[in-house]
PDB file of C-alpha atoms in Angstrom:
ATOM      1  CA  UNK A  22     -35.511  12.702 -29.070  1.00  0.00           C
ATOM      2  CA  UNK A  23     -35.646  16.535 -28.878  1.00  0.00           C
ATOM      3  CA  UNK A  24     -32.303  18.224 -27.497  1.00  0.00           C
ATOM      4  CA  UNK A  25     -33.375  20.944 -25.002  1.00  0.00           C
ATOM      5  CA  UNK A  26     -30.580  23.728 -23.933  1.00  0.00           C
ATOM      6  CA  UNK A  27     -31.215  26.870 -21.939  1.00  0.00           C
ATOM      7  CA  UNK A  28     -28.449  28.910 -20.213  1.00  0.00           C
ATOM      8  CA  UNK A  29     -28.682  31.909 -18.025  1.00  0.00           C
ATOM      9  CA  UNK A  30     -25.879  34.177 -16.813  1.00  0.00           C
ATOM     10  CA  UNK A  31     -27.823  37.314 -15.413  1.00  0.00           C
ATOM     11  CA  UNK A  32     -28.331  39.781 -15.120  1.00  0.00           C
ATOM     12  CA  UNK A  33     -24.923  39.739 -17.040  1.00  0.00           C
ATOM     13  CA  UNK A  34     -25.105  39.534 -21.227  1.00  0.00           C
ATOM     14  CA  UNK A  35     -22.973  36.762 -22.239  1.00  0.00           C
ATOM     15  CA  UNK A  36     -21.865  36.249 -26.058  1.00  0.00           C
ATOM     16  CA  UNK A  37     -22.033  32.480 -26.623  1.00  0.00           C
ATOM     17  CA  UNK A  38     -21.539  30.985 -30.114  1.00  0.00           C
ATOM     18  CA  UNK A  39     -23.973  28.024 -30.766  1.00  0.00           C
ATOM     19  CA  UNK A  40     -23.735  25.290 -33.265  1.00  0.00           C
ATOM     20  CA  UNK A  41     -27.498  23.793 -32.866  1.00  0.00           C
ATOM     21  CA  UNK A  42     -26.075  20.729 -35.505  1.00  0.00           C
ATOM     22  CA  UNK A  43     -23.261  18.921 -36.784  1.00  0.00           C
ATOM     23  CA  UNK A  44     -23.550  16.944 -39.867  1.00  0.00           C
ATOM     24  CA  UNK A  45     -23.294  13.729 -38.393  1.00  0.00           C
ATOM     25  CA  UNK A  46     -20.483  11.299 -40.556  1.00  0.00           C
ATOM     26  CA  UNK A  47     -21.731   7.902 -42.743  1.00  0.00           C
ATOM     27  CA  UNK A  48     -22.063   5.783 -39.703  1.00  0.00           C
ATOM     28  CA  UNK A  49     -24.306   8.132 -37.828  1.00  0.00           C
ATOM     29  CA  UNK A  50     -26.759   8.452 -41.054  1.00  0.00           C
ATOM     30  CA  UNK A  51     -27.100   4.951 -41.136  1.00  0.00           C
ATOM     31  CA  UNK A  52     -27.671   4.440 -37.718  1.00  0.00           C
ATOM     32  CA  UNK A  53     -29.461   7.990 -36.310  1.00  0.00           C
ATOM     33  CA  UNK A  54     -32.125   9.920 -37.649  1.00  0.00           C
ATOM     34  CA  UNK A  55     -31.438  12.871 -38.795  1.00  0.00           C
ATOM     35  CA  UNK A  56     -33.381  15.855 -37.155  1.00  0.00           C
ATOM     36  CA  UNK A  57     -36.556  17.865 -38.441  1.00  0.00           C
ATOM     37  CA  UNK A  58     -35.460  21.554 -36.933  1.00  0.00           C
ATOM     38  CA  UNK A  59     -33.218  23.750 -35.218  1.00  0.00           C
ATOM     39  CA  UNK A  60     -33.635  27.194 -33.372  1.00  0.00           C
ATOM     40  CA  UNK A  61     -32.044  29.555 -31.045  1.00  0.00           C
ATOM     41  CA  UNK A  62     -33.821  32.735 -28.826  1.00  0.00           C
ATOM     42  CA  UNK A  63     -32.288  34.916 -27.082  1.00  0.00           C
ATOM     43  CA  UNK A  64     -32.765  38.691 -26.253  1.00  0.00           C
ATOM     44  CA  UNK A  65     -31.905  42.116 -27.670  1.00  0.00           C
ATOM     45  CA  UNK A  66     -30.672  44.681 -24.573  1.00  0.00           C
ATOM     46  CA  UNK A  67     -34.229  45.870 -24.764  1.00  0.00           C
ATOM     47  CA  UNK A  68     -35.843  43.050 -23.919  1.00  0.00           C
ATOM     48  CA  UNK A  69     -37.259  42.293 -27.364  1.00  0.00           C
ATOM     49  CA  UNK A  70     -36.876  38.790 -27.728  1.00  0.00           C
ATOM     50  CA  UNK A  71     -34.988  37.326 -31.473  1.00  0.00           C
ATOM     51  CA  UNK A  72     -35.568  33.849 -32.864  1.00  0.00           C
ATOM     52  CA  UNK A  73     -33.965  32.355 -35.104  1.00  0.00           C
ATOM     53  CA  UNK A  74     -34.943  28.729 -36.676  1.00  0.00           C
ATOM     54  CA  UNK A  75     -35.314  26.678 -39.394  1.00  0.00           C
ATOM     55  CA  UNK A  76     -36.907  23.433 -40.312  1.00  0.00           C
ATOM     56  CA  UNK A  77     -34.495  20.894 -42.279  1.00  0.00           C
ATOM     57  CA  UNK A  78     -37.162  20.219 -44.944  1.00  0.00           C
ATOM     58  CA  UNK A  79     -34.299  20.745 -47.505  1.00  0.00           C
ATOM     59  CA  UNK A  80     -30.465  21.095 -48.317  1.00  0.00           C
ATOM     60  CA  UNK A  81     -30.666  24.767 -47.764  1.00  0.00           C
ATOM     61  CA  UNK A  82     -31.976  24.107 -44.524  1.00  0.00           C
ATOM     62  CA  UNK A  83     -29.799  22.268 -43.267  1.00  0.00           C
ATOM     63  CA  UNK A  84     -27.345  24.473 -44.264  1.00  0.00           C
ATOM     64  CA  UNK A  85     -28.541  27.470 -42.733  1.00  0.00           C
ATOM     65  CA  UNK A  86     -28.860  25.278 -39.476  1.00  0.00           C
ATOM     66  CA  UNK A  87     -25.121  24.459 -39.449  1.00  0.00           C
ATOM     67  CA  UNK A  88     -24.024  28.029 -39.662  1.00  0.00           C
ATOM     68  CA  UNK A  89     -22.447  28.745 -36.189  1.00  0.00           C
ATOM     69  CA  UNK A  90     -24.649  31.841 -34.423  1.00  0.00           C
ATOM     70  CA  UNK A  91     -22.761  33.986 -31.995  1.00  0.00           C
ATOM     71  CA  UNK A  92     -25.614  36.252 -30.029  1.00  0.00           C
ATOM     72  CA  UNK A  93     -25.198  38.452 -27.009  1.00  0.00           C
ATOM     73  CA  UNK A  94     -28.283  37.862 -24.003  1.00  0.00           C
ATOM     74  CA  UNK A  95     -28.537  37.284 -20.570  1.00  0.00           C
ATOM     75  CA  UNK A  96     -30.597  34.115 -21.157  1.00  0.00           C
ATOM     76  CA  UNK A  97     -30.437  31.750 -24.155  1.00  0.00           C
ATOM     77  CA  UNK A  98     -32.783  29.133 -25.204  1.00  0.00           C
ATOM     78  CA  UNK A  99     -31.483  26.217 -28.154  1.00  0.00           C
ATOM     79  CA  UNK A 100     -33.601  23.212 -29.797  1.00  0.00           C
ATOM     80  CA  UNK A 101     -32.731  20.737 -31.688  1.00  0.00           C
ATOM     81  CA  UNK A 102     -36.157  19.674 -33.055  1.00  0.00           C
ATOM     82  CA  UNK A 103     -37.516  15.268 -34.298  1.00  0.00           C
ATOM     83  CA  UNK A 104     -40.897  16.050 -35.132  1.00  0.00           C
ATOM     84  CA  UNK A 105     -44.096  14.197 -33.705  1.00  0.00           C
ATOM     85  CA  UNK A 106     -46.661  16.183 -34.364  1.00  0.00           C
ATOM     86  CA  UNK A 107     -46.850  19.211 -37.381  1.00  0.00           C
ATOM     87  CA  UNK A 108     -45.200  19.132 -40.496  1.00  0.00           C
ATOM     88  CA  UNK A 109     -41.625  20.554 -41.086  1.00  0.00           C
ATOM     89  CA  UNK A 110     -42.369  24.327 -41.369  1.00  0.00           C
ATOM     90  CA  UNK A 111     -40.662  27.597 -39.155  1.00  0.00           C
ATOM     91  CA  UNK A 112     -44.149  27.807 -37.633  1.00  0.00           C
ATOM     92  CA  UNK A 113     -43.648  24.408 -35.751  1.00  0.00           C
ATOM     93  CA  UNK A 114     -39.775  24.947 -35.457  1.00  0.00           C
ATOM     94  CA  UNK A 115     -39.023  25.789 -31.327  1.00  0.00           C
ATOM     95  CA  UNK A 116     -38.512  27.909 -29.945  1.00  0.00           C
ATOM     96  CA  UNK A 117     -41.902  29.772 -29.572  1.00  0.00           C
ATOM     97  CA  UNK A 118     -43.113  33.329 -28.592  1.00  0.00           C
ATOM     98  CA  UNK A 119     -45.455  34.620 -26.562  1.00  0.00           C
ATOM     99  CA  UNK A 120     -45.886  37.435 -24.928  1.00  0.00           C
ATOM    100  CA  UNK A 121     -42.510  38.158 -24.843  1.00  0.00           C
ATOM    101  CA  UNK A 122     -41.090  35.058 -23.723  1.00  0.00           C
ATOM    102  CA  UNK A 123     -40.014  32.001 -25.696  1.00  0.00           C
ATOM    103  CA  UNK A 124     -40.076  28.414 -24.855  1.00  0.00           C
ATOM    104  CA  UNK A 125     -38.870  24.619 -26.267  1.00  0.00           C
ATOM    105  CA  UNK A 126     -40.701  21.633 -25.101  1.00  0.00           C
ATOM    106  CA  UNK A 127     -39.507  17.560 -25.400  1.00  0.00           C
ATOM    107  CA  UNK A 128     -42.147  15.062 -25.130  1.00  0.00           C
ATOM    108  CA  UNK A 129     -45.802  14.161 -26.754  1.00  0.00           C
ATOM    109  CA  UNK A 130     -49.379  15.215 -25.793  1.00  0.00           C
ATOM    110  CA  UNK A 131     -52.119  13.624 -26.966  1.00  0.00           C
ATOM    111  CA  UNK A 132     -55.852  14.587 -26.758  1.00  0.00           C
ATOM    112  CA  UNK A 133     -55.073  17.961 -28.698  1.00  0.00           C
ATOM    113  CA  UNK A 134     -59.045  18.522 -29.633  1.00  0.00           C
ATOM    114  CA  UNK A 135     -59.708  18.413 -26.009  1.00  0.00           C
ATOM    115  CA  UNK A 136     -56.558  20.667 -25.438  1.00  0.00           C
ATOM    116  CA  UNK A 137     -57.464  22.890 -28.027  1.00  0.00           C
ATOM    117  CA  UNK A 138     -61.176  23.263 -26.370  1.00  0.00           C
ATOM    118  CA  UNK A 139     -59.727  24.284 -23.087  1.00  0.00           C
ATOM    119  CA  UNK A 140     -57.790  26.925 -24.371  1.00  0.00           C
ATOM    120  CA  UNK A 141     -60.823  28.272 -26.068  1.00  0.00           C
ATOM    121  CA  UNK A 142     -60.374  32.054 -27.547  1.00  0.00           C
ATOM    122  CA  UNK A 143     -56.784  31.486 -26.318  1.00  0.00           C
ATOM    123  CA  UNK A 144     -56.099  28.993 -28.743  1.00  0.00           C
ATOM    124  CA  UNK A 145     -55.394  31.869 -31.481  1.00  0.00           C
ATOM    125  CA  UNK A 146     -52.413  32.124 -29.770  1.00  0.00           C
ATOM    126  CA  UNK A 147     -51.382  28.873 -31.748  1.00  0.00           C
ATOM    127  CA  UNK A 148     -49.549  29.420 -34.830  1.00  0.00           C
ATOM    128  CA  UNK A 149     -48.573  25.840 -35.770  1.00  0.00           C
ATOM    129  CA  UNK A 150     -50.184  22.445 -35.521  1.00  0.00           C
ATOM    130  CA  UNK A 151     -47.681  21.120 -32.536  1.00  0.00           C
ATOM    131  CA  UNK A 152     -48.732  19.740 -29.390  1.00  0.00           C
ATOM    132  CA  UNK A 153     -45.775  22.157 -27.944  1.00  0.00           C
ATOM    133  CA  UNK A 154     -47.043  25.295 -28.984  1.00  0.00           C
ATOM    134  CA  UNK A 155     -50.755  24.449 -27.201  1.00  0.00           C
ATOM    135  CA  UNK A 156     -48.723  23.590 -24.284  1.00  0.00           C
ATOM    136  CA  UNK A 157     -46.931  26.949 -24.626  1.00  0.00           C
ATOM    137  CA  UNK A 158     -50.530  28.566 -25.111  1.00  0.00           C
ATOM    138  CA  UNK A 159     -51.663  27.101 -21.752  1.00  0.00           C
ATOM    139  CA  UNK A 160     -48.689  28.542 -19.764  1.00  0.00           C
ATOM    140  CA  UNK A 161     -49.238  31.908 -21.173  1.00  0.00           C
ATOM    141  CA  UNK A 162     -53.024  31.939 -20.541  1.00  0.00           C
ATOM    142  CA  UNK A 163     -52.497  30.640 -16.838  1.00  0.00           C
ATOM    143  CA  UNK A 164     -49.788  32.949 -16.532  1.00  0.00           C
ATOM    144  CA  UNK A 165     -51.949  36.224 -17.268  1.00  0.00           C
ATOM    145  CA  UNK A 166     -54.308  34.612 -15.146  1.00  0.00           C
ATOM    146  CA  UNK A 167     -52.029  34.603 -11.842  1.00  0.00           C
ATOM    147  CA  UNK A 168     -51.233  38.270 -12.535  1.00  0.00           C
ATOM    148  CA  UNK A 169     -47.619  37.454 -14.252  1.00  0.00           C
ATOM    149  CA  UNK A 170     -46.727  34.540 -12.223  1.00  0.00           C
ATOM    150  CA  UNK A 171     -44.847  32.197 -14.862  1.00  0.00           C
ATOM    151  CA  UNK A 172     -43.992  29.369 -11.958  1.00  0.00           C
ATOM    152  CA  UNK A 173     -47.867  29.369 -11.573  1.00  0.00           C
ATOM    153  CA  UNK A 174     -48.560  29.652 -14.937  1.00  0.00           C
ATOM    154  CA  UNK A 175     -46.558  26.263 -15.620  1.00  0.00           C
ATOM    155  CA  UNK A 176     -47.375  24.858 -12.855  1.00  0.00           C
ATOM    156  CA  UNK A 177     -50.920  25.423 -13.344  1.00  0.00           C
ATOM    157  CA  UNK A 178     -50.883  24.409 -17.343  1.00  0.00           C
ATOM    158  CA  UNK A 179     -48.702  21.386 -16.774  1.00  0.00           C
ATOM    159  CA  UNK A 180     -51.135  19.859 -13.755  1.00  0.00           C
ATOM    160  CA  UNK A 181     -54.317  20.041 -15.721  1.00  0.00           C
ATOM    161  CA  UNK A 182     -52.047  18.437 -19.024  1.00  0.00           C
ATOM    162  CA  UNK A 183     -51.175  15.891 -16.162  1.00  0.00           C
ATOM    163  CA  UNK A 184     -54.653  15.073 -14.710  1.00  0.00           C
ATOM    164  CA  UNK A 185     -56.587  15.271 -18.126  1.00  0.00           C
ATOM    165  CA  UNK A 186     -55.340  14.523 -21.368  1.00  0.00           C
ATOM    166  CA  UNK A 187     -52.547  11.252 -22.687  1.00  0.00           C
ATOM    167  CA  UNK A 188     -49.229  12.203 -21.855  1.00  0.00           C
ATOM    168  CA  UNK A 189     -45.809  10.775 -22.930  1.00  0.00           C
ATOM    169  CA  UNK A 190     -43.053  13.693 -21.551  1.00  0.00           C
ATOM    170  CA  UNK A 191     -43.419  17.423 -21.214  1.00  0.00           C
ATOM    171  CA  UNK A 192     -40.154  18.550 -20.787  1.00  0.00           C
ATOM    172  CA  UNK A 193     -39.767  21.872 -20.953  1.00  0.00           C
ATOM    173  CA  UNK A 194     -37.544  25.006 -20.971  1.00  0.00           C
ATOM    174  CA  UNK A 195     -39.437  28.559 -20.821  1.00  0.00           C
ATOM    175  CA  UNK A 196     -37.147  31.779 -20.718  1.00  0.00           C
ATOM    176  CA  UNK A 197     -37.218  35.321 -20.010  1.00  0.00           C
ATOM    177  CA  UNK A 198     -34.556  38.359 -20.658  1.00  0.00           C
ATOM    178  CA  UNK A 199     -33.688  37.344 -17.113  1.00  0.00           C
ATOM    179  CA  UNK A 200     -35.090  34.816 -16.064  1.00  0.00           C
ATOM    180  CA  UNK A 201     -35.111  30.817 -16.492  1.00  0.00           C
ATOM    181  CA  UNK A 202     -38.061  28.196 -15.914  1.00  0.00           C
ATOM    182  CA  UNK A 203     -37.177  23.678 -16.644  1.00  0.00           C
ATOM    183  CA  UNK A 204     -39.304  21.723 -16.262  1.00  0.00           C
ATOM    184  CA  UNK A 205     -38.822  17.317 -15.881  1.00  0.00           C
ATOM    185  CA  UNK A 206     -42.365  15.199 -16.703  1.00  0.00           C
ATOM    186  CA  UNK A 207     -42.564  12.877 -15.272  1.00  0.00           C
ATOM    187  CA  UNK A 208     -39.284  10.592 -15.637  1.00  0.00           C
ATOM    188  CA  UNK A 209     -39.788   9.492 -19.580  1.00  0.00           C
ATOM    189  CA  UNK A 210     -36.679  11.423 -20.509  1.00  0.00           C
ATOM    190  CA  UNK A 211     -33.670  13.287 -18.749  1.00  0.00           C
ATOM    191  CA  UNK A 212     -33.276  16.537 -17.834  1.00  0.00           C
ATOM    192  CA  UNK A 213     -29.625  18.187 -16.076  1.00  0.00           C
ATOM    193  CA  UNK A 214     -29.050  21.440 -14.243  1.00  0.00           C
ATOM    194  CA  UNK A 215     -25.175  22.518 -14.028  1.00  0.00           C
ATOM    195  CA  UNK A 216     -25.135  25.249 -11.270  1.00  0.00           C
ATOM    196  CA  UNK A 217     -21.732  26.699 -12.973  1.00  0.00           C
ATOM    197  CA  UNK A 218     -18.994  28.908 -11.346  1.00  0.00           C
ATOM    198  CA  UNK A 219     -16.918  31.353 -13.002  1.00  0.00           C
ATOM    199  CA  UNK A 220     -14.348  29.010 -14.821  1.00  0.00           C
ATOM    200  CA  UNK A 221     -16.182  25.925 -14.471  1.00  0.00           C
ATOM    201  CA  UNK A 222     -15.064  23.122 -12.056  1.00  0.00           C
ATOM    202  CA  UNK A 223     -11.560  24.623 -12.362  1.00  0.00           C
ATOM    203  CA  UNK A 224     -12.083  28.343 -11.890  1.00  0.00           C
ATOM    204  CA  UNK A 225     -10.263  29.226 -15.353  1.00  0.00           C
ATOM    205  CA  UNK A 226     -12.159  27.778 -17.948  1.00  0.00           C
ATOM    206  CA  UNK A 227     -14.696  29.084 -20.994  1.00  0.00           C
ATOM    207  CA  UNK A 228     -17.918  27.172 -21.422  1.00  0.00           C
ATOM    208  CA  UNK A 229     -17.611  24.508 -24.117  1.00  0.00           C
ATOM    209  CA  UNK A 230     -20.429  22.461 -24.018  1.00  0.00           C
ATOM    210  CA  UNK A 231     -20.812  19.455 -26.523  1.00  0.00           C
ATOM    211  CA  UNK A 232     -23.912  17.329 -26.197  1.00  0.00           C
ATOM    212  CA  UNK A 233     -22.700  13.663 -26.953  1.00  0.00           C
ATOM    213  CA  UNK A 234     -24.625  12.868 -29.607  1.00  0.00           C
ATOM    214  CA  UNK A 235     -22.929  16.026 -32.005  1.00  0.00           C
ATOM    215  CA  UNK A 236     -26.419  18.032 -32.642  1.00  0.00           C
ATOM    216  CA  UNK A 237     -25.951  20.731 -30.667  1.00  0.00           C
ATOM    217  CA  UNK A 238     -22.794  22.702 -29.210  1.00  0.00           C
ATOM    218  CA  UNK A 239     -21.905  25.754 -27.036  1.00  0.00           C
ATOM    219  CA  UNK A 240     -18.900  28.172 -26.440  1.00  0.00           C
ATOM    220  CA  UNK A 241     -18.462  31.133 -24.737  1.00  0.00           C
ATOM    221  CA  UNK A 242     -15.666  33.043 -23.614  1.00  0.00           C
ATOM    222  CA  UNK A 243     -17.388  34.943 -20.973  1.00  0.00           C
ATOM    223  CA  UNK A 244     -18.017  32.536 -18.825  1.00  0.00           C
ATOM    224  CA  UNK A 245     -14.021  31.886 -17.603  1.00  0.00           C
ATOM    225  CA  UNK A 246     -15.093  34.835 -15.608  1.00  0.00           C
ATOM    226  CA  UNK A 247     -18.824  34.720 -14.411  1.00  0.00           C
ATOM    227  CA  UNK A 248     -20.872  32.334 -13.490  1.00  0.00           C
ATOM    228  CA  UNK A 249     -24.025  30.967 -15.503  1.00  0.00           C
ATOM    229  CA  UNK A 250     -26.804  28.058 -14.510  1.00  0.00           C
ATOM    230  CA  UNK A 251     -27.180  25.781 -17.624  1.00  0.00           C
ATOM    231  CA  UNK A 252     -29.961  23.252 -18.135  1.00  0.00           C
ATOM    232  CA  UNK A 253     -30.102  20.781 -21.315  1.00  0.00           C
ATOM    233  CA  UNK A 254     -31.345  16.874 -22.104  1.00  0.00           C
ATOM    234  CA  UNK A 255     -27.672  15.226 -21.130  1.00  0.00           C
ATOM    235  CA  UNK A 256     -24.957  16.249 -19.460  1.00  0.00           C
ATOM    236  CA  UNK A 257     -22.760  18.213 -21.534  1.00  0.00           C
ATOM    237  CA  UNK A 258     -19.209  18.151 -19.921  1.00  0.00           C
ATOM    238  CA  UNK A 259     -17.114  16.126 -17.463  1.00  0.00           C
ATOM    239  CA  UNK A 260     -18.564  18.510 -14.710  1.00  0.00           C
ATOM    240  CA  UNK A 261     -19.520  16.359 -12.006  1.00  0.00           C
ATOM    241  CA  UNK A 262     -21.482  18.508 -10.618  1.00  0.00           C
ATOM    242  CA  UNK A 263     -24.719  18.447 -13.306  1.00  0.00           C
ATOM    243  CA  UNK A 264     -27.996  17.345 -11.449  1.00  0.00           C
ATOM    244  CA  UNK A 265     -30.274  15.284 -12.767  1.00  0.00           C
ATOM    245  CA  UNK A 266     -34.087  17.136 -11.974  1.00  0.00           C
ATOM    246  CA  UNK A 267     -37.013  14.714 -10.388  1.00  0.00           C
ATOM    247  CA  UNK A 268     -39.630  13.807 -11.835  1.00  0.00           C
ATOM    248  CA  UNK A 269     -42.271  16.874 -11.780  1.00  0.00           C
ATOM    249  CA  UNK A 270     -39.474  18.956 -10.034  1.00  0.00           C
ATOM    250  CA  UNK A 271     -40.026  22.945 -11.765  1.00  0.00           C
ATOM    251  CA  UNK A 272     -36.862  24.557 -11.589  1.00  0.00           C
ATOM    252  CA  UNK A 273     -36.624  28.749 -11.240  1.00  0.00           C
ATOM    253  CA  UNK A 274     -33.072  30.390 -12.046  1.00  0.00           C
ATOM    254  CA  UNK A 275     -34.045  33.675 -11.115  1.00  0.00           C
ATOM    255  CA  UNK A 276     -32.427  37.695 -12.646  1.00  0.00           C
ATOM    256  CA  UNK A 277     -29.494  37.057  -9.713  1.00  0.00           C
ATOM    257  CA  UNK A 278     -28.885  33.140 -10.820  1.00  0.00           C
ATOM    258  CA  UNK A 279     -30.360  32.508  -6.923  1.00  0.00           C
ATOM    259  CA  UNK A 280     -32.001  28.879  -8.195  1.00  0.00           C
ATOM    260  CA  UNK A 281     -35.476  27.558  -6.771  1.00  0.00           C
ATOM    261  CA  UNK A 282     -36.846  24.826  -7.132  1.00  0.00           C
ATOM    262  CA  UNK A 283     -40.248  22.434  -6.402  1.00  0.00           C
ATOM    263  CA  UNK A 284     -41.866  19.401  -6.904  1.00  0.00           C
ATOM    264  CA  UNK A 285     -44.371  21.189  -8.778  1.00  0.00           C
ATOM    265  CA  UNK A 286     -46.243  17.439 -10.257  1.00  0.00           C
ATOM    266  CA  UNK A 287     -45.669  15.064  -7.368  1.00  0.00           C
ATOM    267  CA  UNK A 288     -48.081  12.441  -8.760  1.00  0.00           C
ATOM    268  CA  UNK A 289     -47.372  10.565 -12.185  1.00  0.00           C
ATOM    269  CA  UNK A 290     -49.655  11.359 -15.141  1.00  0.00           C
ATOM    270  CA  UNK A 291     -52.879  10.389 -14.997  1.00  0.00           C
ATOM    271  CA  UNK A 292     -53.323   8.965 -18.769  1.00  0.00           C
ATOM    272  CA  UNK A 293     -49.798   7.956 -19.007  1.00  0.00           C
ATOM    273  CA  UNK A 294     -48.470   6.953 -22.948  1.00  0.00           C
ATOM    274  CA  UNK A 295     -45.781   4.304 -23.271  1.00  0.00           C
ATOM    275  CA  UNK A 296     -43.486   4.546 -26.893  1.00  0.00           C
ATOM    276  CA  UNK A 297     -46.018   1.373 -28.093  1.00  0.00           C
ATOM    277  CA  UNK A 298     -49.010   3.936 -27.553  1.00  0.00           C
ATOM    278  CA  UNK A 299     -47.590   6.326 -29.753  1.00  0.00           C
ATOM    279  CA  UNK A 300     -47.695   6.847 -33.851  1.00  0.00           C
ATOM    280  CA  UNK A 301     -44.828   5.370 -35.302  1.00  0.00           C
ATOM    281  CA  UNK A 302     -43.604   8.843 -36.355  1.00  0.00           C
ATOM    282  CA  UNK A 303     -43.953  10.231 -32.902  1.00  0.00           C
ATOM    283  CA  UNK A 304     -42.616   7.221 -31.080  1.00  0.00           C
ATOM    284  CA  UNK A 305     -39.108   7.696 -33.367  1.00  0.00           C
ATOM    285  CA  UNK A 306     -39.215  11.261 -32.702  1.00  0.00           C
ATOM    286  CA  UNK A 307     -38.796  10.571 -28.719  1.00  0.00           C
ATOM    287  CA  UNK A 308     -36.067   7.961 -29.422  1.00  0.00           C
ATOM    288  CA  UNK A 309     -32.519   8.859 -28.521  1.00  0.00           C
ATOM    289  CA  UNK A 310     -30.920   9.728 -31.753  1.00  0.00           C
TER     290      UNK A 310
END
């Protein structure tokens, strides 16, 4: 499945050094699929938001995507993309952007005509042919609509996804220059919050992050000395204090790090999809790999 990672250590800028994918030895080709994208957003000091993906449609691709990145920000945002819907092109690589913020989604939609319908004039928002950037679409419409609001805006978008249209997972991670937004829906895959102290659980360590499965890793030096909130698909240390979010739970790490959260989708979807509902393509895509 997708690998989700968003960090946050405002209102300080942190550099972090990413490596969104490792090329995985003999065994692991014969036994994982490889993945169909990476990217990384983050933000200049102004505010001006930088992405920077690539699908793996080729050797140069992937080759470009194992490059370690070291960025400044205050907020980070990382993907590791397995396609289910849209072909393997930078316009359906995550992260997205839209009006100024970016976002990276896990899961499958279905019903995109009616989706697409909804959004109406909005929908030339939509760059790509994923159900993820629609999704994205929604928020930002709902959002403008409640005056700036993001929690609203998701929380509006993601109910009437919920109570209208097939849905598999909508995981989600949605970030600002200062700000942070996860959300879990419903409980089809995992989602972790690590509310992290300066040094980690031992008050002298970098962040090193490694997500089990060698696609995507993290490091940063800053962070033996301030504290960050990190949210990803697995846990990504022996940190025993990563939290596993409900189902429908939105989570808010806020320009402080002060973290809110609420059950934002209390009731399960109301079309639910099961992996034997899907296209073969998308099913694999929502496999762990």
């Amino acid at each position: 499945m997708c690998r989700l990672f968003g960090l946050s250590s405002a209102p300080l800028r942190t550099h972090a050094t990413f490596w969104l994918l490792d090329a995985p030895d003999s065994l692991s080709r014969q036994s994982h699929r490889d993945p169909d994208g990476t990217g990384l957003g983050h933000f200049a000091a102004d505010g001006t938001p930088r992405v920077d993906k690539a699908p793996i449609a080729a050797y140069r691709d992937r080759a470009f995507a194992e490059e370690a990145r070291q960025e400044e920000s205050a907020t980070f945002i990382a993907h590791v993309r397995y396609a289910s819907t849209g072909s393997l092109d930078v316009r359906n690589t995550h992260p997205f952007e839209q009006d100024g913020r970016l976002f990276a989604h896990n899961g499958v939609i279905e019903g995109l005509d009616r989706l697409d319908g909804h959004l109406g004039e909005d929908r030339s928002l939509v760059r790509g042919d994923t159900d993820s950037e629609r999704f994205f679409a929604l928020i930002t419409r709902e959002t403008r609509r409640h005056g700036g609001d993001v929690t609203a805006g998701i929380r509006e978008a993601a109910g009437w996804i919920a109570g209208n249209l097939p849905v598999f997972a909508m995981n989600l991670i949605l970030v600002t220059p200062r700000e942070l937004w996860a959300l879990r829906y419903p409980d089809t895959h995992e989602l972790y919050v690590l509310e992290r102290p300066a040094g980690g659980q031992h008050g002298s360590r970098h962040l090193d992050h490694s997500g089990s499965h060698g696609r995507m890793r993290v490091h940063s030096s800053h962070l033996a000395e301030h504290p960050a909130v990190v949210v990803a698909s697995e846990r990504m240390d022996d940190n025993p204090h990563w939290r596993l979010l409900e189902p429908g739970e939105l989570l808010h790490v806020g320009p402080d790090l002060h973290v809110t959260r609420q059950v934002a989708l209390p009731d399960p979807p109301a079309h639910p999809l099961t992996l034997d509902d899907l296209h073969p393509d998308a099913a694999a895509s929502q496999k762990a790999a």
